mmCIF file with all atom_site columns, N, CA and C in Angstrom:
data_model
loop_
_atom_site.group_PDB
_atom_site.id
_atom_site.type_symbol
_atom_site.label_atom_id
_atom_site.label_alt_id
_atom_site.label_comp_id
_atom_site.label_asym_id
_atom_site.label_entity_id
_atom_site.label_seq_id
_atom_site.pdbx_PDB_ins_code
_atom_site.Cartn_x
_atom_site.Cartn_y
_atom_site.Cartn_z
_atom_site.occupancy
_atom_site.B_iso_or_equiv
_atom_site.pdbx_formal_charge
_atom_site.auth_seq_id
_atom_site.auth_comp_id
_atom_site.auth_asym_id
_atom_site.auth_atom_id
_atom_site.pdbx_PDB_model_num
ATOM 1   N N  . UNK A 1 1  ? -19.496 1.592   6.422  1.00 68.00 ? 1  UNK A N  1
ATOM 2   C CA . UNK A 1 1  ? -18.697 0.516   5.904  1.00 68.00 ? 1  UNK A CA 1
ATOM 3   C C  . UNK A 1 1  ? -17.939 1.020   4.728  1.00 68.00 ? 1  UNK A C  1
ATOM 4   N N  . UNK A 1 2  ? -16.674 0.673   4.741  1.00 77.00 ? 2  UNK A N  1
ATOM 5   C CA . UNK A 1 2  ? -15.885 1.155   3.552  1.00 77.00 ? 2  UNK A CA 1
ATOM 6   C C  . UNK A 1 2  ? -16.015 0.358   2.382  1.00 77.00 ? 2  UNK A C  1
ATOM 7   N N  . UNK A 1 3  ? -15.788 1.062   1.099  1.00 82.00 ? 3  UNK A N  1
ATOM 8   C CA . UNK A 1 3  ? -15.947 0.520   -0.116 1.00 82.00 ? 3  UNK A CA 1
ATOM 9   C C  . UNK A 1 3  ? -14.666 0.775   -0.901 1.00 82.00 ? 3  UNK A C  1
ATOM 10  N N  . UNK A 1 4  ? -14.062 -0.291  -1.387 1.00 83.00 ? 4  UNK A N  1
ATOM 11  C CA . UNK A 1 4  ? -12.914 -0.261  -2.296 1.00 83.00 ? 4  UNK A CA 1
ATOM 12  C C  . UNK A 1 4  ? -13.438 0.162   -3.567 1.00 83.00 ? 4  UNK A C  1
ATOM 13  N N  . UNK A 1 5  ? -12.957 1.240   -4.240 1.00 87.00 ? 5  UNK A N  1
ATOM 14  C CA . UNK A 1 5  ? -13.230 1.489   -5.637 1.00 87.00 ? 5  UNK A CA 1
ATOM 15  C C  . UNK A 1 5  ? -12.134 1.027   -6.589 1.00 87.00 ? 5  UNK A C  1
ATOM 16  N N  . UNK A 1 6  ? -11.047 0.759   -6.003 1.00 87.00 ? 6  UNK A N  1
ATOM 17  C CA . UNK A 1 6  ? -9.861  0.024   -6.808 1.00 87.00 ? 6  UNK A CA 1
ATOM 18  C C  . UNK A 1 6  ? -9.185  -0.856  -5.876 1.00 87.00 ? 6  UNK A C  1
ATOM 19  N N  . UNK A 1 7  ? -9.209  -2.193  -6.081 1.00 85.00 ? 7  UNK A N  1
ATOM 20  C CA . UNK A 1 7  ? -8.593  -3.218  -5.332 1.00 85.00 ? 7  UNK A CA 1
ATOM 21  C C  . UNK A 1 7  ? -7.050  -3.283  -5.703 1.00 85.00 ? 7  UNK A C  1
ATOM 22  N N  . UNK A 1 8  ? -6.133  -3.497  -4.763 1.00 81.00 ? 8  UNK A N  1
ATOM 23  C CA . UNK A 1 8  ? -4.721  -3.642  -5.168 1.00 81.00 ? 8  UNK A CA 1
ATOM 24  C C  . UNK A 1 8  ? -4.622  -4.915  -5.993 1.00 81.00 ? 8  UNK A C  1
ATOM 25  N N  . UNK A 1 9  ? -3.786  -4.984  -7.136 1.00 84.00 ? 9  UNK A N  1
ATOM 26  C CA . UNK A 1 9  ? -3.610  -6.176  -7.933 1.00 84.00 ? 9  UNK A CA 1
ATOM 27  C C  . UNK A 1 9  ? -2.557  -6.927  -7.405 1.00 84.00 ? 9  UNK A C  1
ATOM 28  N N  . UNK A 1 10 ? -2.688  -8.322  -7.589 1.00 83.00 ? 10 UNK A N  1
ATOM 29  C CA . UNK A 1 10 ? -1.594  -9.112  -7.220 1.00 83.00 ? 10 UNK A CA 1
ATOM 30  C C  . UNK A 1 10 ? -0.551  -9.116  -8.318 1.00 83.00 ? 10 UNK A C  1
ATOM 31  N N  . UNK A 1 11 ? 0.740   -9.014  -7.883 1.00 82.00 ? 11 UNK A N  1
ATOM 32  C CA . UNK A 1 11 ? 1.828   -9.028  -8.891 1.00 82.00 ? 11 UNK A CA 1
ATOM 33  C C  . UNK A 1 11 ? 2.930   -9.925  -8.432 1.00 82.00 ? 11 UNK A C  1
ATOM 34  N N  . UNK A 1 12 ? 3.789   -10.256 -9.400 1.00 84.00 ? 12 UNK A N  1
ATOM 35  C CA . UNK A 1 12 ? 5.015   -10.980 -9.063 1.00 84.00 ? 12 UNK A CA 1
ATOM 36  C C  . UNK A 1 12 ? 6.178   -10.352 -9.611 1.00 84.00 ? 12 UNK A C  1
ATOM 37  N N  . UNK A 1 13 ? 7.236   -10.047 -8.735 1.00 80.00 ? 13 UNK A N  1
ATOM 38  C CA . UNK A 1 13 ? 8.473   -9.425  -9.196 1.00 80.00 ? 13 UNK A CA 1
ATOM 39  C C  . UNK A 1 13 ? 9.602   -10.188 -8.734 1.00 80.00 ? 13 UNK A C  1
ATOM 40  N N  . UNK A 1 14 ? 10.762  -9.901  -9.479 1.00 82.00 ? 14 UNK A N  1
ATOM 41  C CA . UNK A 1 14 ? 11.974  -10.512 -9.034 1.00 82.00 ? 14 UNK A CA 1
ATOM 42  C C  . UNK A 1 14 ? 12.516  -9.897  -7.814 1.00 82.00 ? 14 UNK A C  1
ATOM 43  N N  . UNK A 1 15 ? 13.192  -10.669 -6.919 1.00 78.00 ? 15 UNK A N  1
ATOM 44  C CA . UNK A 1 15 ? 13.779  -10.157 -5.781 1.00 78.00 ? 15 UNK A CA 1
ATOM 45  C C  . UNK A 1 15 ? 14.710  -8.935  -6.046 1.00 78.00 ? 15 UNK A C  1
ATOM 46  N N  . UNK A 1 16 ? 14.640  -7.899  -5.297 1.00 78.00 ? 16 UNK A N  1
ATOM 47  C CA . UNK A 1 16 ? 15.437  -6.735  -5.509 1.00 78.00 ? 16 UNK A CA 1
ATOM 48  C C  . UNK A 1 16 ? 14.698  -5.739  -6.450 1.00 78.00 ? 16 UNK A C  1
ATOM 49  N N  . UNK A 1 17 ? 13.613  -6.112  -7.137 1.00 78.00 ? 17 UNK A N  1
ATOM 50  C CA . UNK A 1 17 ? 12.927  -5.194  -8.113 1.00 78.00 ? 17 UNK A CA 1
ATOM 51  C C  . UNK A 1 17 ? 11.897  -4.449  -7.293 1.00 78.00 ? 17 UNK A C  1
ATOM 52  N N  . UNK A 1 18 ? 11.331  -3.383  -7.905 1.00 76.00 ? 18 UNK A N  1
ATOM 53  C CA . UNK A 1 18 ? 10.436  -2.512  -7.231 1.00 76.00 ? 18 UNK A CA 1
ATOM 54  C C  . UNK A 1 18 ? 9.014   -3.152  -7.541 1.00 76.00 ? 18 UNK A C  1
ATOM 55  N N  . UNK A 1 19 ? 8.160   -3.010  -6.470 1.00 76.00 ? 19 UNK A N  1
ATOM 56  C CA . UNK A 1 19 ? 6.786   -3.514  -6.625 1.00 76.00 ? 19 UNK A CA 1
ATOM 57  C C  . UNK A 1 19 ? 5.882   -2.376  -6.169 1.00 76.00 ? 19 UNK A C  1
ATOM 58  N N  . UNK A 1 20 ? 4.984   -1.849  -6.951 1.00 79.00 ? 20 UNK A N  1
ATOM 59  C CA . UNK A 1 20 ? 4.241   -0.819  -6.629 1.00 79.00 ? 20 UNK A CA 1
ATOM 60  C C  . UNK A 1 20 ? 2.691   -1.313  -6.501 1.00 79.00 ? 20 UNK A C  1
ATOM 61  N N  . UNK A 1 21 ? 2.026   -0.949  -5.429 1.00 78.00 ? 21 UNK A N  1
ATOM 62  C CA . UNK A 1 21 ? 0.609   -1.233  -5.231 1.00 78.00 ? 21 UNK A CA 1
ATOM 63  C C  . UNK A 1 21 ? -0.139  -0.027  -4.979 1.00 78.00 ? 21 UNK A C  1
ATOM 64  N N  . UNK A 1 22 ? -1.370  -0.050  -5.477 1.00 81.00 ? 22 UNK A N  1
ATOM 65  C CA . UNK A 1 22 ? -2.243  1.084   -5.108 1.00 81.00 ? 22 UNK A CA 1
ATOM 66  C C  . UNK A 1 22 ? -3.796  0.549   -4.920 1.00 81.00 ? 22 UNK A C  1
ATOM 67  N N  . UNK A 1 23 ? -4.437  1.357   -4.104 1.00 81.00 ? 23 UNK A N  1
ATOM 68  C CA . UNK A 1 23 ? -5.838  1.079   -3.907 1.00 81.00 ? 23 UNK A CA 1
ATOM 69  C C  . UNK A 1 23 ? -6.553  2.334   -3.673 1.00 81.00 ? 23 UNK A C  1
ATOM 70  N N  . UNK A 1 24 ? -7.799  2.347   -3.988 1.00 83.00 ? 24 UNK A N  1
ATOM 71  C CA . UNK A 1 24 ? -8.743  3.501   -3.591 1.00 83.00 ? 24 UNK A CA 1
ATOM 72  C C  . UNK A 1 24 ? -9.843  3.026   -2.824 1.00 83.00 ? 24 UNK A C  1
ATOM 73  N N  . UNK A 1 25 ? -10.216 3.821   -1.846 1.00 84.00 ? 25 UNK A N  1
ATOM 74  C CA . UNK A 1 25 ? -11.237 3.475   -1.005 1.00 84.00 ? 25 UNK A CA 1
ATOM 75  C C  . UNK A 1 25 ? -12.169 4.595   -0.589 1.00 84.00 ? 25 UNK A C  1
ATOM 76  N N  . UNK A 1 26 ? -13.473 4.508   -0.533 1.00 84.00 ? 26 UNK A N  1
ATOM 77  C CA . UNK A 1 26 ? -14.387 5.549   -0.130 1.00 84.00 ? 26 UNK A CA 1
ATOM 78  C C  . UNK A 1 26 ? -14.869 5.193   1.268  1.00 84.00 ? 26 UNK A C  1
ATOM 79  N N  . UNK A 1 27 ? -14.591 6.205   2.184  1.00 84.00 ? 27 UNK A N  1
ATOM 80  C CA . UNK A 1 27 ? -15.026 5.956   3.623  1.00 84.00 ? 27 UNK A CA 1
ATOM 81  C C  . UNK A 1 27 ? -15.003 7.343   4.359  1.00 84.00 ? 27 UNK A C  1
ATOM 82  N N  . UNK A 1 28 ? -15.881 7.417   5.292  1.00 84.00 ? 28 UNK A N  1
ATOM 83  C CA . UNK A 1 28 ? -15.916 8.602   6.227  1.00 84.00 ? 28 UNK A CA 1
ATOM 84  C C  . UNK A 1 28 ? -15.848 8.088   7.603  1.00 84.00 ? 28 UNK A C  1
ATOM 85  N N  . UNK A 1 29 ? -14.948 8.464   8.379  1.00 84.00 ? 29 UNK A N  1
ATOM 86  C CA . UNK A 1 29 ? -13.758 9.329   8.103  1.00 84.00 ? 29 UNK A CA 1
ATOM 87  C C  . UNK A 1 29 ? -12.848 8.504   7.220  1.00 84.00 ? 29 UNK A C  1
ATOM 88  N N  . UNK A 1 30 ? -11.816 9.393   6.619  1.00 80.00 ? 30 UNK A N  1
ATOM 89  C CA . UNK A 1 30 ? -10.879 8.674   5.812  1.00 80.00 ? 30 UNK A CA 1
ATOM 90  C C  . UNK A 1 30 ? -10.184 7.578   6.494  1.00 80.00 ? 30 UNK A C  1
ATOM 91  N N  . UNK A 1 31 ? -10.011 6.355   5.848  1.00 79.00 ? 31 UNK A N  1
ATOM 92  C CA . UNK A 1 31 ? -9.466  5.216   6.411  1.00 79.00 ? 31 UNK A CA 1
ATOM 93  C C  . UNK A 1 31 ? -7.908  5.238   6.563  1.00 79.00 ? 31 UNK A C  1
ATOM 94  N N  . UNK A 1 32 ? -7.377  4.410   7.457  1.00 77.00 ? 32 UNK A N  1
ATOM 95  C CA . UNK A 1 32 ? -5.988  4.134   7.499  1.00 77.00 ? 32 UNK A CA 1
ATOM 96  C C  . UNK A 1 32 ? -5.742  2.886   6.843  1.00 77.00 ? 32 UNK A C  1
ATOM 97  N N  . UNK A 1 33 ? -4.841  2.828   5.857  1.00 76.00 ? 33 UNK A N  1
ATOM 98  C CA . UNK A 1 33 ? -4.608  1.612   5.086  1.00 76.00 ? 33 UNK A CA 1
ATOM 99  C C  . UNK A 1 33 ? -3.345  1.069   5.444  1.00 76.00 ? 33 UNK A C  1
ATOM 100 N N  . UNK A 1 34 ? -3.419  -0.277  5.847  1.00 78.00 ? 34 UNK A N  1
ATOM 101 C CA . UNK A 1 34 ? -2.190  -1.058  6.217  1.00 78.00 ? 34 UNK A CA 1
ATOM 102 C C  . UNK A 1 34 ? -1.849  -2.113  5.254  1.00 78.00 ? 34 UNK A C  1
ATOM 103 N N  . UNK A 1 35 ? -0.590  -2.214  4.868  1.00 78.00 ? 35 UNK A N  1
ATOM 104 C CA . UNK A 1 35 ? -0.212  -3.164  4.009  1.00 78.00 ? 35 UNK A CA 1
ATOM 105 C C  . UNK A 1 35 ? 0.539   -4.238  4.716  1.00 78.00 ? 35 UNK A C  1
ATOM 106 N N  . UNK A 1 36 ? 0.496   -5.569  4.182  1.00 78.00 ? 36 UNK A N  1
ATOM 107 C CA . UNK A 1 36 ? 0.990   -6.673  4.812  1.00 78.00 ? 36 UNK A CA 1
ATOM 108 C C  . UNK A 1 36 ? 2.008   -7.370  3.936  1.00 78.00 ? 36 UNK A C  1
ATOM 109 N N  . UNK A 1 37 ? 3.124   -7.994  4.385  1.00 76.00 ? 37 UNK A N  1
ATOM 110 C CA . UNK A 1 37 ? 3.985   -8.854  3.656  1.00 76.00 ? 37 UNK A CA 1
ATOM 111 C C  . UNK A 1 37 ? 4.081   -10.146 4.382  1.00 76.00 ? 37 UNK A C  1
ATOM 112 N N  . UNK A 1 38 ? 3.767   -11.189 3.859  1.00 78.00 ? 38 UNK A N  1
ATOM 113 C CA . UNK A 1 38 ? 3.786   -12.564 4.543  1.00 78.00 ? 38 UNK A CA 1
ATOM 114 C C  . UNK A 1 38 ? 3.012   -12.542 5.892  1.00 78.00 ? 38 UNK A C  1
ATOM 115 N N  . UNK A 1 39 ? 1.843   -11.864 5.814  1.00 83.00 ? 39 UNK A N  1
ATOM 116 C CA . UNK A 1 39 ? 1.034   -11.694 6.969  1.00 83.00 ? 39 UNK A CA 1
ATOM 117 C C  . UNK A 1 39 ? 1.483   -10.899 8.045  1.00 83.00 ? 39 UNK A C  1
ATOM 118 N N  . UNK A 1 40 ? 2.482   -10.066 7.841  1.00 82.00 ? 40 UNK A N  1
ATOM 119 C CA . UNK A 1 40 ? 3.078   -9.240  8.780  1.00 82.00 ? 40 UNK A CA 1
ATOM 120 C C  . UNK A 1 40 ? 2.804   -7.811  8.426  1.00 82.00 ? 40 UNK A C  1
ATOM 121 N N  . UNK A 1 41 ? 2.253   -6.896  9.175  1.00 82.00 ? 41 UNK A N  1
ATOM 122 C CA . UNK A 1 41 ? 1.860   -5.591  8.879  1.00 82.00 ? 41 UNK A CA 1
ATOM 123 C C  . UNK A 1 41 ? 3.155   -4.819  8.631  1.00 82.00 ? 41 UNK A C  1
ATOM 124 N N  . UNK A 1 42 ? 3.284   -4.122  7.521  1.00 77.00 ? 42 UNK A N  1
ATOM 125 C CA . UNK A 1 42 ? 4.514   -3.248  7.325  1.00 77.00 ? 42 UNK A CA 1
ATOM 126 C C  . UNK A 1 42 ? 4.274   -1.916  7.860  1.00 77.00 ? 42 UNK A C  1
ATOM 127 N N  . UNK A 1 43 ? 5.422   -1.176  8.284  1.00 75.00 ? 43 UNK A N  1
ATOM 128 C CA . UNK A 1 43 ? 5.266   0.061   8.767  1.00 75.00 ? 43 UNK A CA 1
ATOM 129 C C  . UNK A 1 43 ? 4.899   1.084   7.682  1.00 75.00 ? 43 UNK A C  1
ATOM 130 N N  . UNK A 1 44 ? 4.159   2.152   8.017  1.00 68.00 ? 44 UNK A N  1
ATOM 131 C CA . UNK A 1 44 ? 3.878   3.197   7.134  1.00 68.00 ? 44 UNK A CA 1
ATOM 132 C C  . UNK A 1 44 ? 5.065   4.020   6.937  1.00 68.00 ? 44 UNK A C  1
ATOM 133 N N  . UNK A 1 45 ? 5.296   4.549   5.705  1.00 57.00 ? 45 UNK A N  1
ATOM 134 C CA . UNK A 1 45 ? 6.331   5.434   5.317  1.00 57.00 ? 45 UNK A CA 1
ATOM 135 C C  . UNK A 1 45 ? 6.005   6.753   5.856  1.00 57.00 ? 45 UNK A C  1
ATOM 136 N N  . UNK A 1 46 ? 7.148   7.594   6.081  1.00 46.00 ? 46 UNK A N  1
ATOM 137 C CA . UNK A 1 46 ? 6.891   9.036   6.661  1.00 46.00 ? 46 UNK A CA 1
ATOM 138 C C  . UNK A 1 46 ? 6.516   9.835   5.467  1.00 46.00 ? 46 UNK A C  1
ATOM 139 N N  . UNK A 1 47 ? 6.731   9.533   4.235  1.00 42.00 ? 47 UNK A N  1
ATOM 140 C CA . UNK A 1 47 ? 6.512   10.307  3.046  1.00 42.00 ? 47 UNK A CA 1
ATOM 141 C C  . UNK A 1 47 ? 5.046   9.911   2.474  1.00 42.00 ? 47 UNK A C  1
ATOM 142 N N  . UNK A 1 48 ? 4.304   10.874  2.250  1.00 41.00 ? 48 UNK A N  1
ATOM 143 C CA . UNK A 1 48 ? 3.001   10.590  1.665  1.00 41.00 ? 48 UNK A CA 1
ATOM 144 C C  . UNK A 1 48 ? 2.714   11.710  0.543  1.00 41.00 ? 48 UNK A C  1
ATOM 145 N N  . UNK A 1 49 ? 2.006   11.410  -0.420 1.00 35.00 ? 49 UNK A N  1
ATOM 146 C CA . UNK A 1 49 ? 1.614   12.246  -1.499 1.00 35.00 ? 49 UNK A CA 1
ATOM 147 C C  . UNK A 1 49 ? 0.166   12.087  -1.754 1.00 35.00 ? 49 UNK A C  1
ATOM 148 N N  . UNK A 1 50 ? -0.588  13.179  -1.659 1.00 38.00 ? 50 UNK A N  1
ATOM 149 C CA . UNK A 1 50 ? -2.019  13.262  -1.788 1.00 38.00 ? 50 UNK A CA 1
ATOM 150 C C  . UNK A 1 50 ? -2.635  12.085  -0.862 1.00 38.00 ? 50 UNK A C  1
ATOM 151 N N  . UNK A 1 51 ? -3.306  11.190  -1.389 1.00 38.00 ? 51 UNK A N  1
ATOM 152 C CA . UNK A 1 51 ? -3.879  10.202  -0.494 1.00 38.00 ? 51 UNK A CA 1
ATOM 153 C C  . UNK A 1 51 ? -3.194  8.790   -0.570 1.00 38.00 ? 51 UNK A C  1
ATOM 154 N N  . UNK A 1 52 ? -1.916  8.860   -1.274 1.00 48.00 ? 52 UNK A N  1
ATOM 155 C CA . UNK A 1 52 ? -1.137  7.678   -1.463 1.00 48.00 ? 52 UNK A CA 1
ATOM 156 C C  . UNK A 1 52 ? -0.391  7.356   -0.360 1.00 48.00 ? 52 UNK A C  1
ATOM 157 N N  . UNK A 1 53 ? -0.200  6.141   0.000  1.00 52.00 ? 53 UNK A N  1
ATOM 158 C CA . UNK A 1 53 ? 0.518   5.598   1.205  1.00 52.00 ? 53 UNK A CA 1
ATOM 159 C C  . UNK A 1 53 ? 1.773   4.971   0.533  1.00 52.00 ? 53 UNK A C  1
ATOM 160 N N  . UNK A 1 54 ? 2.990   5.416   0.902  1.00 54.00 ? 54 UNK A N  1
ATOM 161 C CA . UNK A 1 54 ? 4.129   4.755   0.373  1.00 54.00 ? 54 UNK A CA 1
ATOM 162 C C  . UNK A 1 54 ? 4.879   4.112   1.460  1.00 54.00 ? 54 UNK A C  1
ATOM 163 N N  . UNK A 1 55 ? 5.601   3.062   1.128  1.00 58.00 ? 55 UNK A N  1
ATOM 164 C CA . UNK A 1 55 ? 6.375   2.385   2.140  1.00 58.00 ? 55 UNK A CA 1
ATOM 165 C C  . UNK A 1 55 ? 7.680   1.962   1.474  1.00 58.00 ? 55 UNK A C  1
ATOM 166 N N  . UNK A 1 56 ? 8.848   1.889   2.294  1.00 57.00 ? 56 UNK A N  1
ATOM 167 C CA . UNK A 1 56 ? 10.013  1.442   1.706  1.00 57.00 ? 56 UNK A CA 1
ATOM 168 C C  . UNK A 1 56 ? 10.356  0.064   2.216  1.00 57.00 ? 56 UNK A C  1
ATOM 169 N N  . UNK A 1 57 ? 10.619  -0.959  1.474  1.00 62.00 ? 57 UNK A N  1
ATOM 170 C CA . UNK A 1 57 ? 10.793  -2.344  1.862  1.00 62.00 ? 57 UNK A CA 1
ATOM 171 C C  . UNK A 1 57 ? 11.944  -2.837  0.991  1.00 62.00 ? 57 UNK A C  1
ATOM 172 N N  . UNK A 1 58 ? 13.055  -3.163  1.735  1.00 63.00 ? 58 UNK A N  1
ATOM 173 C CA . UNK A 1 58 ? 14.298  -3.724  0.992  1.00 63.00 ? 58 UNK A CA 1
ATOM 174 C C  . UNK A 1 58 ? 14.839  -2.779  0.105  1.00 63.00 ? 58 UNK A C  1
ATOM 175 N N  . UNK A 1 59 ? 14.877  -1.462  0.389  1.00 60.00 ? 59 UNK A N  1
ATOM 176 C CA . UNK A 1 59 ? 15.487  -0.496  -0.503 1.00 60.00 ? 59 UNK A CA 1
ATOM 177 C C  . UNK A 1 59 ? 14.589  -0.068  -1.644 1.00 60.00 ? 59 UNK A C  1
ATOM 178 N N  . UNK A 1 60 ? 13.326  -0.564  -1.685 1.00 57.00 ? 60 UNK A N  1
ATOM 179 C CA . UNK A 1 60 ? 12.376  -0.161  -2.805 1.00 57.00 ? 60 UNK A CA 1
ATOM 180 C C  . UNK A 1 60 ? 11.175  0.479   -2.191 1.00 57.00 ? 60 UNK A C  1
ATOM 181 N N  . UNK A 1 61 ? 10.563  1.442   -2.930 1.00 55.00 ? 61 UNK A N  1
ATOM 182 C CA . UNK A 1 61 ? 9.361   2.133   -2.521 1.00 55.00 ? 61 UNK A CA 1
ATOM 183 C C  . UNK A 1 61 ? 8.099   1.393   -3.006 1.00 55.00 ? 61 UNK A C  1
ATOM 184 N N  . UNK A 1 62 ? 7.150   1.140   -2.227 1.00 53.00 ? 62 UNK A N  1
ATOM 185 C CA . UNK A 1 62 ? 6.003   0.385   -2.665 1.00 53.00 ? 62 UNK A CA 1
ATOM 186 C C  . UNK A 1 62 ? 4.796   1.347   -2.282 1.00 53.00 ? 62 UNK A C  1
#
């Protein structure tokens, strides 16, 4: 069973602004983390740094 060591925080941003979310999870094998917007799974970005998952949504990186 996976364990979150850092939950993503809820935030509110103005339309067109950047929103950044992060989480940390302990699991073996390493998990695949999926992000959702209005209950729709967002595509994963092609760029990744260390274990961070980045996605581009509306011209902003999340």
